[in-house]
Coordinates of C-alpha atoms and ligand atoms in Angstrom, one line a residue:
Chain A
X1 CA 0.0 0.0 0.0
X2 CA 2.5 2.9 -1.0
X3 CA 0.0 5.8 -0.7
X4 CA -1.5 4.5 3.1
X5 CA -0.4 6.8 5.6
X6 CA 2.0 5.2 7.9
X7 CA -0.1 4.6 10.7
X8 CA -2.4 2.3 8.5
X9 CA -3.7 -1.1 9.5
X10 CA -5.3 -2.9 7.0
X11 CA -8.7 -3.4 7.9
X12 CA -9.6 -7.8 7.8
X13 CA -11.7 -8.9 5.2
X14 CA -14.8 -10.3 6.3
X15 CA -13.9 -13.8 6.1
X16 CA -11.3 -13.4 9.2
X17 CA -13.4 -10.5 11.0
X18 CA -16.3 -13.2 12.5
X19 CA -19.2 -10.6 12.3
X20 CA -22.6 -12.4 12.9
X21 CA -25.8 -12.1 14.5
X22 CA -24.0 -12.4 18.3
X23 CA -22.6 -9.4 17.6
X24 CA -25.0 -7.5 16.8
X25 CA -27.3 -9.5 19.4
X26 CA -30.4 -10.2 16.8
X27 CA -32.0 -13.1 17.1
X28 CA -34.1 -13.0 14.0
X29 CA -30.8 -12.3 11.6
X30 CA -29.3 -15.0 13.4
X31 CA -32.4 -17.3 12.7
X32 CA -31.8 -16.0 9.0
X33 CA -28.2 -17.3 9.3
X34 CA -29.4 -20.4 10.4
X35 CA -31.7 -21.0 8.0
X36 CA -30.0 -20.0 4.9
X37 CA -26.5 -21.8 6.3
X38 CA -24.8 -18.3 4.9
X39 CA -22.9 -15.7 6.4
X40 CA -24.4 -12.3 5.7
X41 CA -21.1 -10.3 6.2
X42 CA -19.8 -11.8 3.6
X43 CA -21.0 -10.4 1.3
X44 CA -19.2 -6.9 0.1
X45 CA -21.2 -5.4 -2.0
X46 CA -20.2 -6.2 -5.9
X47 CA -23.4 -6.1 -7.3
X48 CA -22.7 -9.0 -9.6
X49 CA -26.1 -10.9 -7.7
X50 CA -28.2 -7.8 -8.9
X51 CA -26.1 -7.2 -12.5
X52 CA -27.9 -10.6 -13.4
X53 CA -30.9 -11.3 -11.8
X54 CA -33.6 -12.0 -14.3
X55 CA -36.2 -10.3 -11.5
X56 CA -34.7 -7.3 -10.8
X57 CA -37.2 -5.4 -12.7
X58 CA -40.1 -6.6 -10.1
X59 CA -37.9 -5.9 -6.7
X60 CA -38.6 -3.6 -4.5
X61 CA -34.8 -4.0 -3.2
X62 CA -32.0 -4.7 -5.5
X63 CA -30.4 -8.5 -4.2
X64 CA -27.1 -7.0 -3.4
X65 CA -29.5 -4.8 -1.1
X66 CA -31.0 -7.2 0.5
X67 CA -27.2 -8.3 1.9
X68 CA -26.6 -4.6 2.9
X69 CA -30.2 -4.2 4.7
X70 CA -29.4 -7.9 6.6
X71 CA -26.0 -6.3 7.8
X72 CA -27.4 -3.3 9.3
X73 CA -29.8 -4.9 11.1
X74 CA -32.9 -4.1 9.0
X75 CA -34.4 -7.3 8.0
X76 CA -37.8 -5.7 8.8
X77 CA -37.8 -3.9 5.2
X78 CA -36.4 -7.6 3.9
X79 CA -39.6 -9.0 5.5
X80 CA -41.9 -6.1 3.8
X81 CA -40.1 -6.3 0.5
X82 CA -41.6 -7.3 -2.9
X83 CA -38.1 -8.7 -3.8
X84 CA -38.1 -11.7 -1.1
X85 CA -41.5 -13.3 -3.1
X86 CA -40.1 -12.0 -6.6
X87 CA -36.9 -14.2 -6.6
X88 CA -37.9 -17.5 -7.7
X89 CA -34.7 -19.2 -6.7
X90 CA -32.8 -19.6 -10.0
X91 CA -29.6 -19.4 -8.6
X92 CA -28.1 -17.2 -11.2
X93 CA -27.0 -14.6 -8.3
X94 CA -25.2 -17.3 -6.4
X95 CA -22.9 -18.8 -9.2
X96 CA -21.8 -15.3 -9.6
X97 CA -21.2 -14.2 -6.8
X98 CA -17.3 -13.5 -6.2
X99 CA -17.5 -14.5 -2.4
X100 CA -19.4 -17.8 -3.0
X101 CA -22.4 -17.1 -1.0
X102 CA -26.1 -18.0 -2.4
X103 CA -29.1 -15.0 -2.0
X104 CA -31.6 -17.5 -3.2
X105 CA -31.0 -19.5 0.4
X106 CA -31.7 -16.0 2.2
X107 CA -34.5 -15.4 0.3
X108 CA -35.6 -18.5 1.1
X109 CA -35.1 -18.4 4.7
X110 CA -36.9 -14.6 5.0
X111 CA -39.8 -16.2 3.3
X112 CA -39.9 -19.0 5.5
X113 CA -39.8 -16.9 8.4
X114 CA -42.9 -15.8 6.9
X115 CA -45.3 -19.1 5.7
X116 CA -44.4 -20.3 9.1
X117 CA -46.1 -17.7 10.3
X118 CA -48.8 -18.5 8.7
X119 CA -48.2 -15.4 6.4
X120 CA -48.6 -17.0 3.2
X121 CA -47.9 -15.0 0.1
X122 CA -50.7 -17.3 -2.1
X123 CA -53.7 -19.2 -0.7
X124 CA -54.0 -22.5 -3.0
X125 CA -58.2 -22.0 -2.6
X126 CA -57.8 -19.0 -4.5
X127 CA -56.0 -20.0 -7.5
X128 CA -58.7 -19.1 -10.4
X129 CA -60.1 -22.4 -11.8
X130 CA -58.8 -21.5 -15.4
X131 CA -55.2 -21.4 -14.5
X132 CA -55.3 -24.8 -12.2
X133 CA -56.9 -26.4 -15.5
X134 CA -53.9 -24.5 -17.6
X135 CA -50.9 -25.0 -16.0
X136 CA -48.4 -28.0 -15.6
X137 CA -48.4 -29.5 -12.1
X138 CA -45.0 -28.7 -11.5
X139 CA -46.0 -25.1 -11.8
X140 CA -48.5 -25.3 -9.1
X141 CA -46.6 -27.5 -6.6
X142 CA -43.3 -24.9 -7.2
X143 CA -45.6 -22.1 -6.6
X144 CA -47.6 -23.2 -3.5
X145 CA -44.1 -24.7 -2.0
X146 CA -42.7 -21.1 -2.2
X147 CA -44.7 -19.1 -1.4
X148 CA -47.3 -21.4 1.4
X149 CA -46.3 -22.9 4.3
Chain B
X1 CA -31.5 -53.9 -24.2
X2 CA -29.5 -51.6 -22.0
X3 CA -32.1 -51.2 -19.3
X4 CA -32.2 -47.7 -17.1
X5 CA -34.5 -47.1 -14.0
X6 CA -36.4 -44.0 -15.2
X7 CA -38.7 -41.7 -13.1
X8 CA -41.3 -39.3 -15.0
X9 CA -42.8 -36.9 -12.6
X10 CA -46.1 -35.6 -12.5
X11 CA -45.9 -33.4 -15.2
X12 CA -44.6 -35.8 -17.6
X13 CA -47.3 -38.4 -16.3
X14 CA -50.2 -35.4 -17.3
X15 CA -49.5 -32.4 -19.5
X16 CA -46.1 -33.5 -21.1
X17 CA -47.0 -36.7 -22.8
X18 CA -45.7 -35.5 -25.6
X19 CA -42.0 -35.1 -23.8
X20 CA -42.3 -38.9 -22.0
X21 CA -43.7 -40.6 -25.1
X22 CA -40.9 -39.3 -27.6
X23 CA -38.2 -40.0 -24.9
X24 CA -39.3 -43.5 -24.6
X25 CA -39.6 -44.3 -28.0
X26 CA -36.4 -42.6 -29.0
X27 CA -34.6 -44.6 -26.2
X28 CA -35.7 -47.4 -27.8
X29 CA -34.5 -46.9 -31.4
X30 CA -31.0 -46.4 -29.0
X31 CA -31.5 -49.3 -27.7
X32 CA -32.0 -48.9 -24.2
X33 CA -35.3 -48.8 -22.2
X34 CA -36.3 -46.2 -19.8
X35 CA -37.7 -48.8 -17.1
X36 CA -39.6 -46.8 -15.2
X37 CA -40.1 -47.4 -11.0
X38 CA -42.8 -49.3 -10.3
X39 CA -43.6 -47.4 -7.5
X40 CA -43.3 -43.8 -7.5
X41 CA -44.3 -40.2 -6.1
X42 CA -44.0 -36.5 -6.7
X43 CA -40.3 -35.7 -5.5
X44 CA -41.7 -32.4 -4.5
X45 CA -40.3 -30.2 -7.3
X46 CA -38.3 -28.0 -5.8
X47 CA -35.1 -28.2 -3.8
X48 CA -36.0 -27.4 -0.2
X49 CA -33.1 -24.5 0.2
X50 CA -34.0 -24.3 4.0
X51 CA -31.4 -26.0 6.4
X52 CA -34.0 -26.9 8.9
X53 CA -36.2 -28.4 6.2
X54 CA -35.4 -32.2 6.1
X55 CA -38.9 -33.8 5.7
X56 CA -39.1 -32.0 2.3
X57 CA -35.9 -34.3 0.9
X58 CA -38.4 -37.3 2.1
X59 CA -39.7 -37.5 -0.9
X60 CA -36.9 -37.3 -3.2
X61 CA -34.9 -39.7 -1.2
X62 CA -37.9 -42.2 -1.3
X63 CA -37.3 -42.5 -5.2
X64 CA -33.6 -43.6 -4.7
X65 CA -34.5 -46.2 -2.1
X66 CA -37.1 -47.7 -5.2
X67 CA -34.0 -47.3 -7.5
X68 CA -31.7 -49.1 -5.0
X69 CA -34.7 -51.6 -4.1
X70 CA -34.0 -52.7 -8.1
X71 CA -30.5 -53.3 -7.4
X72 CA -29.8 -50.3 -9.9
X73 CA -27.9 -47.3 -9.2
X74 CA -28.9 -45.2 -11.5
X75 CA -31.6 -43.4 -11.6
X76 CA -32.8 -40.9 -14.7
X77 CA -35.4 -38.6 -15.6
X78 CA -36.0 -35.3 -18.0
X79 CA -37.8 -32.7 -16.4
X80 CA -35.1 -30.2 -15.1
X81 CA -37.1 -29.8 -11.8
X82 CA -37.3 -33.5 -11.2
X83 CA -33.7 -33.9 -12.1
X84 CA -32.7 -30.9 -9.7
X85 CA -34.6 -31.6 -6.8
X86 CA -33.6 -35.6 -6.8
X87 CA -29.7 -34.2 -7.9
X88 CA -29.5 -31.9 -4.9
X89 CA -31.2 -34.2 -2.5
X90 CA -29.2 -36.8 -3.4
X91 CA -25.8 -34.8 -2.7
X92 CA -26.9 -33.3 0.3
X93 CA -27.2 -36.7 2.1
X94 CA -24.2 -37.7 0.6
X95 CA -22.7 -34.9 2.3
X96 CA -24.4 -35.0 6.0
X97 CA -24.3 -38.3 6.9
X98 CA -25.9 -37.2 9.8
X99 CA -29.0 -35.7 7.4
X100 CA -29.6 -39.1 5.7
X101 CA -29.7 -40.9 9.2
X102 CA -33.1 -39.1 10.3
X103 CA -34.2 -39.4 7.2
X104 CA -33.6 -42.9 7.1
X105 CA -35.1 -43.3 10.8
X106 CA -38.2 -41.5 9.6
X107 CA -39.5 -43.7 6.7
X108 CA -37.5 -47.0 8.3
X109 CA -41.5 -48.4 8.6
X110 CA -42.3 -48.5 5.2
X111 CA -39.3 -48.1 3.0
X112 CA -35.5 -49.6 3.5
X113 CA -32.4 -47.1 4.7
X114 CA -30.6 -45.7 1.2
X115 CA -27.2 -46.2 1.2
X116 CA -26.5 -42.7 -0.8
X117 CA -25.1 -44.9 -3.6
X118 CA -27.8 -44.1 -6.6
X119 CA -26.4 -41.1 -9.3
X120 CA -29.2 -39.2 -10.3
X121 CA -28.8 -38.6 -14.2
X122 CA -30.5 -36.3 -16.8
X123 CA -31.3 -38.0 -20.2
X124 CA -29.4 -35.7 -22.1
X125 CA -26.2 -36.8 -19.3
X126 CA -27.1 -40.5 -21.0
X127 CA -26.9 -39.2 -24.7
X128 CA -24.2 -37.8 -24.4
X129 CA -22.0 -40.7 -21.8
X130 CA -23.3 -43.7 -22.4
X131 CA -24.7 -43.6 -25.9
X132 CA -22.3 -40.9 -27.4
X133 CA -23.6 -38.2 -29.8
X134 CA -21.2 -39.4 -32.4
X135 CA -23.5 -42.8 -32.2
X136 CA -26.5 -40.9 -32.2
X137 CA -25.8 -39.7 -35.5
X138 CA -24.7 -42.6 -36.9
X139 CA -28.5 -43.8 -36.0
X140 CA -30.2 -40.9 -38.0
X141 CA -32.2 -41.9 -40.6
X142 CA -33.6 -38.7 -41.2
X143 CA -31.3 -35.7 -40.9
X144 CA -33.1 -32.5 -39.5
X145 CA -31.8 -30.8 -42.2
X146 CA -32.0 -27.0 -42.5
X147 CA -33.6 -26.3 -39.2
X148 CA -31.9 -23.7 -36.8
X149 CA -32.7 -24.6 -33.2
X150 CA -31.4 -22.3 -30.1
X151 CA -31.1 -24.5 -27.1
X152 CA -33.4 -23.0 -24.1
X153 CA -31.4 -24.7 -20.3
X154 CA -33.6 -21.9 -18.4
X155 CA -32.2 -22.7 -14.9
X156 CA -32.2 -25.5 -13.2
X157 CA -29.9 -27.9 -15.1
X158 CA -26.7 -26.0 -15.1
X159 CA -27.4 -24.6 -11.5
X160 CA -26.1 -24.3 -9.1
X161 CA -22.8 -25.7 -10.1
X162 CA -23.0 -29.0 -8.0
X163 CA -26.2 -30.2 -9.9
X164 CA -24.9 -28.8 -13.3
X165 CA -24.9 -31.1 -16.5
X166 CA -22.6 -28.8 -18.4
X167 CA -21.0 -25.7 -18.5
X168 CA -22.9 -23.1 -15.8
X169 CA -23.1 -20.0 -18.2
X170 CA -22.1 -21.1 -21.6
X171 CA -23.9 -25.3 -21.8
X172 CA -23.3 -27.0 -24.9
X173 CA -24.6 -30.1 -24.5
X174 CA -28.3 -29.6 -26.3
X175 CA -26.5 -28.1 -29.2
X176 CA -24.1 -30.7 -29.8
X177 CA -27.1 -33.0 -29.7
X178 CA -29.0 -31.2 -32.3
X179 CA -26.0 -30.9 -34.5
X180 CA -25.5 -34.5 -34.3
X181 CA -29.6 -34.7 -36.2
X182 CA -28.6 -32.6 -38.4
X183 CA -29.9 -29.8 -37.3
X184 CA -28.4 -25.9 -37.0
X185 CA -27.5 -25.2 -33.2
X186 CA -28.0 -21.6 -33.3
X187 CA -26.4 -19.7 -30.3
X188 CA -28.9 -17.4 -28.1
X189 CA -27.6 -14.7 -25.2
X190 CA -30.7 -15.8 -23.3
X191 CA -30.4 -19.7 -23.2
X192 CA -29.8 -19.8 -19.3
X193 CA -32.1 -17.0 -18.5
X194 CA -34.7 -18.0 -16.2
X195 CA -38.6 -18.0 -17.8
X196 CA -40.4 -17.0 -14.9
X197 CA -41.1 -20.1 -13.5
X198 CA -43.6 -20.8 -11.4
X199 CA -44.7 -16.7 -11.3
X200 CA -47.1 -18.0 -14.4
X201 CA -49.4 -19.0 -12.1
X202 CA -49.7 -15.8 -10.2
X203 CA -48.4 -13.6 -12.2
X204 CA -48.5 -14.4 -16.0
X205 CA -47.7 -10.9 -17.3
X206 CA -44.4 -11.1 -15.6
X207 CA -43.8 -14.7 -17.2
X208 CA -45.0 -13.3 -20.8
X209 CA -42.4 -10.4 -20.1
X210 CA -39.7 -12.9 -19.6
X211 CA -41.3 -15.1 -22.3
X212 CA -40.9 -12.4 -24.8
X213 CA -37.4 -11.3 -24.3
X214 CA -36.5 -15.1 -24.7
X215 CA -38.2 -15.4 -27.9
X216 CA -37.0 -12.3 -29.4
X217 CA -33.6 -13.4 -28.6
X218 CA -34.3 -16.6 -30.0
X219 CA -35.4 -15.1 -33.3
X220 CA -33.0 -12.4 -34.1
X221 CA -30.1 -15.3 -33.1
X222 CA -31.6 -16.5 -36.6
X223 CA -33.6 -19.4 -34.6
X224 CA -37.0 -21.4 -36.3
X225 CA -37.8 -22.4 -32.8
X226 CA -36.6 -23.1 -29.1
X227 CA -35.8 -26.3 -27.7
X228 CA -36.2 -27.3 -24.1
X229 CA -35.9 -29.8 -21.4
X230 CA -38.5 -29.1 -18.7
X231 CA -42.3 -29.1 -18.8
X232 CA -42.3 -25.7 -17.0
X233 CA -40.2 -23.8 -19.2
X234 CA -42.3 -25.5 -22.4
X235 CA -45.2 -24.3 -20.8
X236 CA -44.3 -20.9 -20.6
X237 CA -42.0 -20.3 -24.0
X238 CA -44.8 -22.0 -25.8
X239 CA -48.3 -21.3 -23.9
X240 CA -47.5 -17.4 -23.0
X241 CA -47.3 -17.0 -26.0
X242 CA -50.8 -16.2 -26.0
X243 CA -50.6 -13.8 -23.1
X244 CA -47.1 -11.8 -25.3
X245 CA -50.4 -11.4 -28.1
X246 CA -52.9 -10.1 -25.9
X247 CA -50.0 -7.9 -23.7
X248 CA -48.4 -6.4 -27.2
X249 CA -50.5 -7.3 -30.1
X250 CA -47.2 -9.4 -31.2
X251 CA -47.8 -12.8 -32.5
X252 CA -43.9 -14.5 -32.8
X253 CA -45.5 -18.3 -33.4
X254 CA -42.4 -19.7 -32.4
X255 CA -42.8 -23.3 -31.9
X256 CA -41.6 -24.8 -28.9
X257 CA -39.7 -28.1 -28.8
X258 CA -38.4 -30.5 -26.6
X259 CA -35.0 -32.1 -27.7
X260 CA -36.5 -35.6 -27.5
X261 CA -39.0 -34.7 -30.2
X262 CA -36.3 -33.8 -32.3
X263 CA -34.4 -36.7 -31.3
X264 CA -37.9 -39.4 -32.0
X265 CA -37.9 -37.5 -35.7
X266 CA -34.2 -37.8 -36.6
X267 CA -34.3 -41.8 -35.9
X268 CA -37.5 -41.7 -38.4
X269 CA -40.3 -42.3 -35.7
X270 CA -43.3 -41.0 -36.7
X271 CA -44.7 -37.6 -35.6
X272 CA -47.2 -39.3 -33.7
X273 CA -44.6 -40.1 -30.9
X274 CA -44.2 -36.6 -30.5
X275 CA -47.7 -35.0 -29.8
X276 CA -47.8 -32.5 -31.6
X277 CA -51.4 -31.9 -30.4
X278 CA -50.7 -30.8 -27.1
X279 CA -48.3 -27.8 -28.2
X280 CA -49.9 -24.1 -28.2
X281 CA -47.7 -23.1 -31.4
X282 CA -48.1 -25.6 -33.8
X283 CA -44.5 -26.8 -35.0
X284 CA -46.0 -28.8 -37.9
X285 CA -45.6 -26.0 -40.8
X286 CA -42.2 -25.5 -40.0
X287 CA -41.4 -29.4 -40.1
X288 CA -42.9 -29.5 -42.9
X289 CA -41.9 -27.1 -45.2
X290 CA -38.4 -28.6 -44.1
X291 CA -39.4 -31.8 -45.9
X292 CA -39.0 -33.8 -41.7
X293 CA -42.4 -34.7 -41.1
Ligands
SF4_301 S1 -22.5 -11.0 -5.8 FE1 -22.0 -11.7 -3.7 S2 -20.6 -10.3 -2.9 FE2 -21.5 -9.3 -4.7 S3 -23.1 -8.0 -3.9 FE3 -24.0 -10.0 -4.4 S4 -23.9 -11.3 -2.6 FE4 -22.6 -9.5 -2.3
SF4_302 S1 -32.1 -16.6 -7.1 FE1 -33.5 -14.9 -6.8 S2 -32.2 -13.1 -6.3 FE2 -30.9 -14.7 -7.2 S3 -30.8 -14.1 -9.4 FE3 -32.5 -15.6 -9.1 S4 -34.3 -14.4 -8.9 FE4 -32.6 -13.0 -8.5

């Protein structure tokens, strides 16, 4: 580093610094952690998960915002978001991403934080007769499995 | 005979006929019969991406204890989300040990423990391995001559990388296959974009949005139609089609194919293996004006 002042200390990358949940004493991001099996701090902020996800266009919150939003503690607007039922887990975001960590797992996990809760994003009775008699089962079984608990 | 335990899914059990029928048929032209379990259920679809999840991997798991039951250990199928879920479910116990234990202890009353020993293949994993594209077109009896075909993976068989069956961003596999009928392999920017998926039952202006930029891709990549590997993807390249006409007045008519149709017509099966019936987009003019059906 031949410009750093000379006092500088390199600051550790996120893979050495152990930043979690404990730290930041929050039991829902922790259960996120959990859930997902990823480490939110790793991420750093590239972009490369939202550069190339095919449902950007529909989110509320851009993926690599999502990460950011987990790290400062504000998985309430992850909860709220339009993004967390957009994604439809095609894993694009996570064979891109530089630091080998999957958003569709996150995503997964906020949502089933939610259809646990019996805060179901689609109610199978209420699928319109036309599109059950349309579509391939393995559309409607997908769909209910996402976004039902 | 080569013999290969084969699992079809619901969808290819209902709505895809037309994709289990040519399959079958075309397998046996190879040479090889796709022996399907005697006993079988929905593996669930998706890949249950929750840690905590395990009773969702039942069902997967379930299908390998039927294939091991056979004394086989291989297991194929053609539906992408078949093939991922069972792929993925299948690693992850071979990975936690500990995983496949309480899921062996929970169906231990009607079912025997799997041994994590049965590889979960696609079809197109078997064309290219076992039966070699290079045999294939030895086999064709009627070249698919003339016809230029981008290959549509959408997502699920080249992700994530663990489950992939070629390349994750630039697959080669389908094309190799239809340049081995004969065929033009046309190359497409969008051939791993994702379709909208299961959104098409909520939300089908957001799957005709998708649909469209896949098509138009598709077309100005010089392509006569699209070919595919999962029910889902058909569904919504081919049947959306409808909703891209009513959303922007645009008719493309781009027929949608599944590469075991093309593969039943190249070995000179007849077009009734291929059920043509049940596709929204007709692919019979184009067939025919290239002198293959
Ligand atoms: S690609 Fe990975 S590191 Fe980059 S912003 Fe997305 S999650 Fe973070
Ligand atoms: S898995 Fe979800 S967030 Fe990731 S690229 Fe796909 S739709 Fe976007």
């Amino acid at each position: 580093m031949a410009n750093a002042p000379l006092n500088y200390t390199p600051v550790e990358t996120n893979d050495t610094l152990q930043l979690s949940g404990d730290r930041i004493g929050d039991r829902i991001f922790l259960k996120i952690e959990e859930l997902s099996g990823e480490k939110v701090f790793r991420c750093m902020q590239c972009g490369s998960c939202s550069a190339g996800c095919p449902m950007h266009d529909r989110m509320d919150i851009a993926p690599n915002q999502i990460w950011k939003l987990l790290q400062m503690g504000e998985h309430e607007k992850v909860k709220n978001s339009e993004s967390i039922w957009a994604c439809l887990s095609c894993f694009t975001c996570g064979v891109r991403c530089p630091k080998g960590i999957d958003l569709a797992k996150v995503m997964e996990a906020v949502r089933q934080l939610l259809v646990r809760k019996r805060l179901d994003r689609v109610d199978g009775n209420k699928i319109p007769k036309e599109i059950l008699e349309e579509v391939p089962q393995i559309a409607l079984i997908s769909c209910l499995r996402k976004q039902s608990g | 005979m080569n013999k290969i335990s084969y699992y079809p899914g619901c969808t290819l059990s209902n709505t895809a006929k037309n994709f289990d029928l040519s399959a079958r048929e075309s397998m046996k032209a190879l040479g090889w019969e796709l022996d399907e379990l005697p006993r079988w259920n929905c593996c669930g679809t998706v890949y249950s991406l929750a840690s905590d999840n395990l009773i969702n991997h039942v069902a997967p798991i379930r299908l390998l204890v039927h294939t091991q039951e056979l004394g086989r250990d291989k297991l194929t199928t053609l539906c992408s989300m078949c093939y991922h879920t069972l792929k993925m479910s299948n690693l992850m116990v071979q990975k936690d040990r500990d995983k496949l234990e309480k899921i062996n202890f929970f169906t231990k009353d009607k079912d025997a423990e799997y041994k994590g020993r049965v590889e979960v293949l696609h079809l197109l994993e078997i064309l290219k391995n076992d039966i070699g594209f290079a045999n294939i077109k030895e086999k064709i009896s009627r070249p698919l001559k003339g016809l230029k075909l981008a290959s549509y993976y959408g997502c699920l068989l080249t992700r994530p990388k663990a489950a992939a069956i070629d390349d994750v961003e630039m697959p080669t596999i389908m094309g190799d296959l239809i340049n081995s009928l004969g065929a033009q392999a046309v190359y497409d920017p969008c051939l791993t974009e994702c379709c909208g998926s299961y959104h098409t039952v909520m939300d089908q202006e957001v799957v005709a949005d998708k649909a469209e930029r896949i098509i138009s891709s598709a077309i100005k990549n010089g392509a006569e139609a699209i070919v595919t590997s999962c029910p889902l993807c058909f569904f919504n390249l081919d049947e959306r089609q409808k909703n891209i006409l009513e959303k922007t007045g645009k008719a493309y008519d781009l027929p949608i194919l599944y590469f075991t149709q093309l593969l039943a017509l190249g070995l000179g099966l007849g077009p009734e293996v291929c059920k043509f019936d049940l596709h929204h987009i007709d692919p019979r003019p184009l067939l025919k004006a290239k002198s293959i059906i």
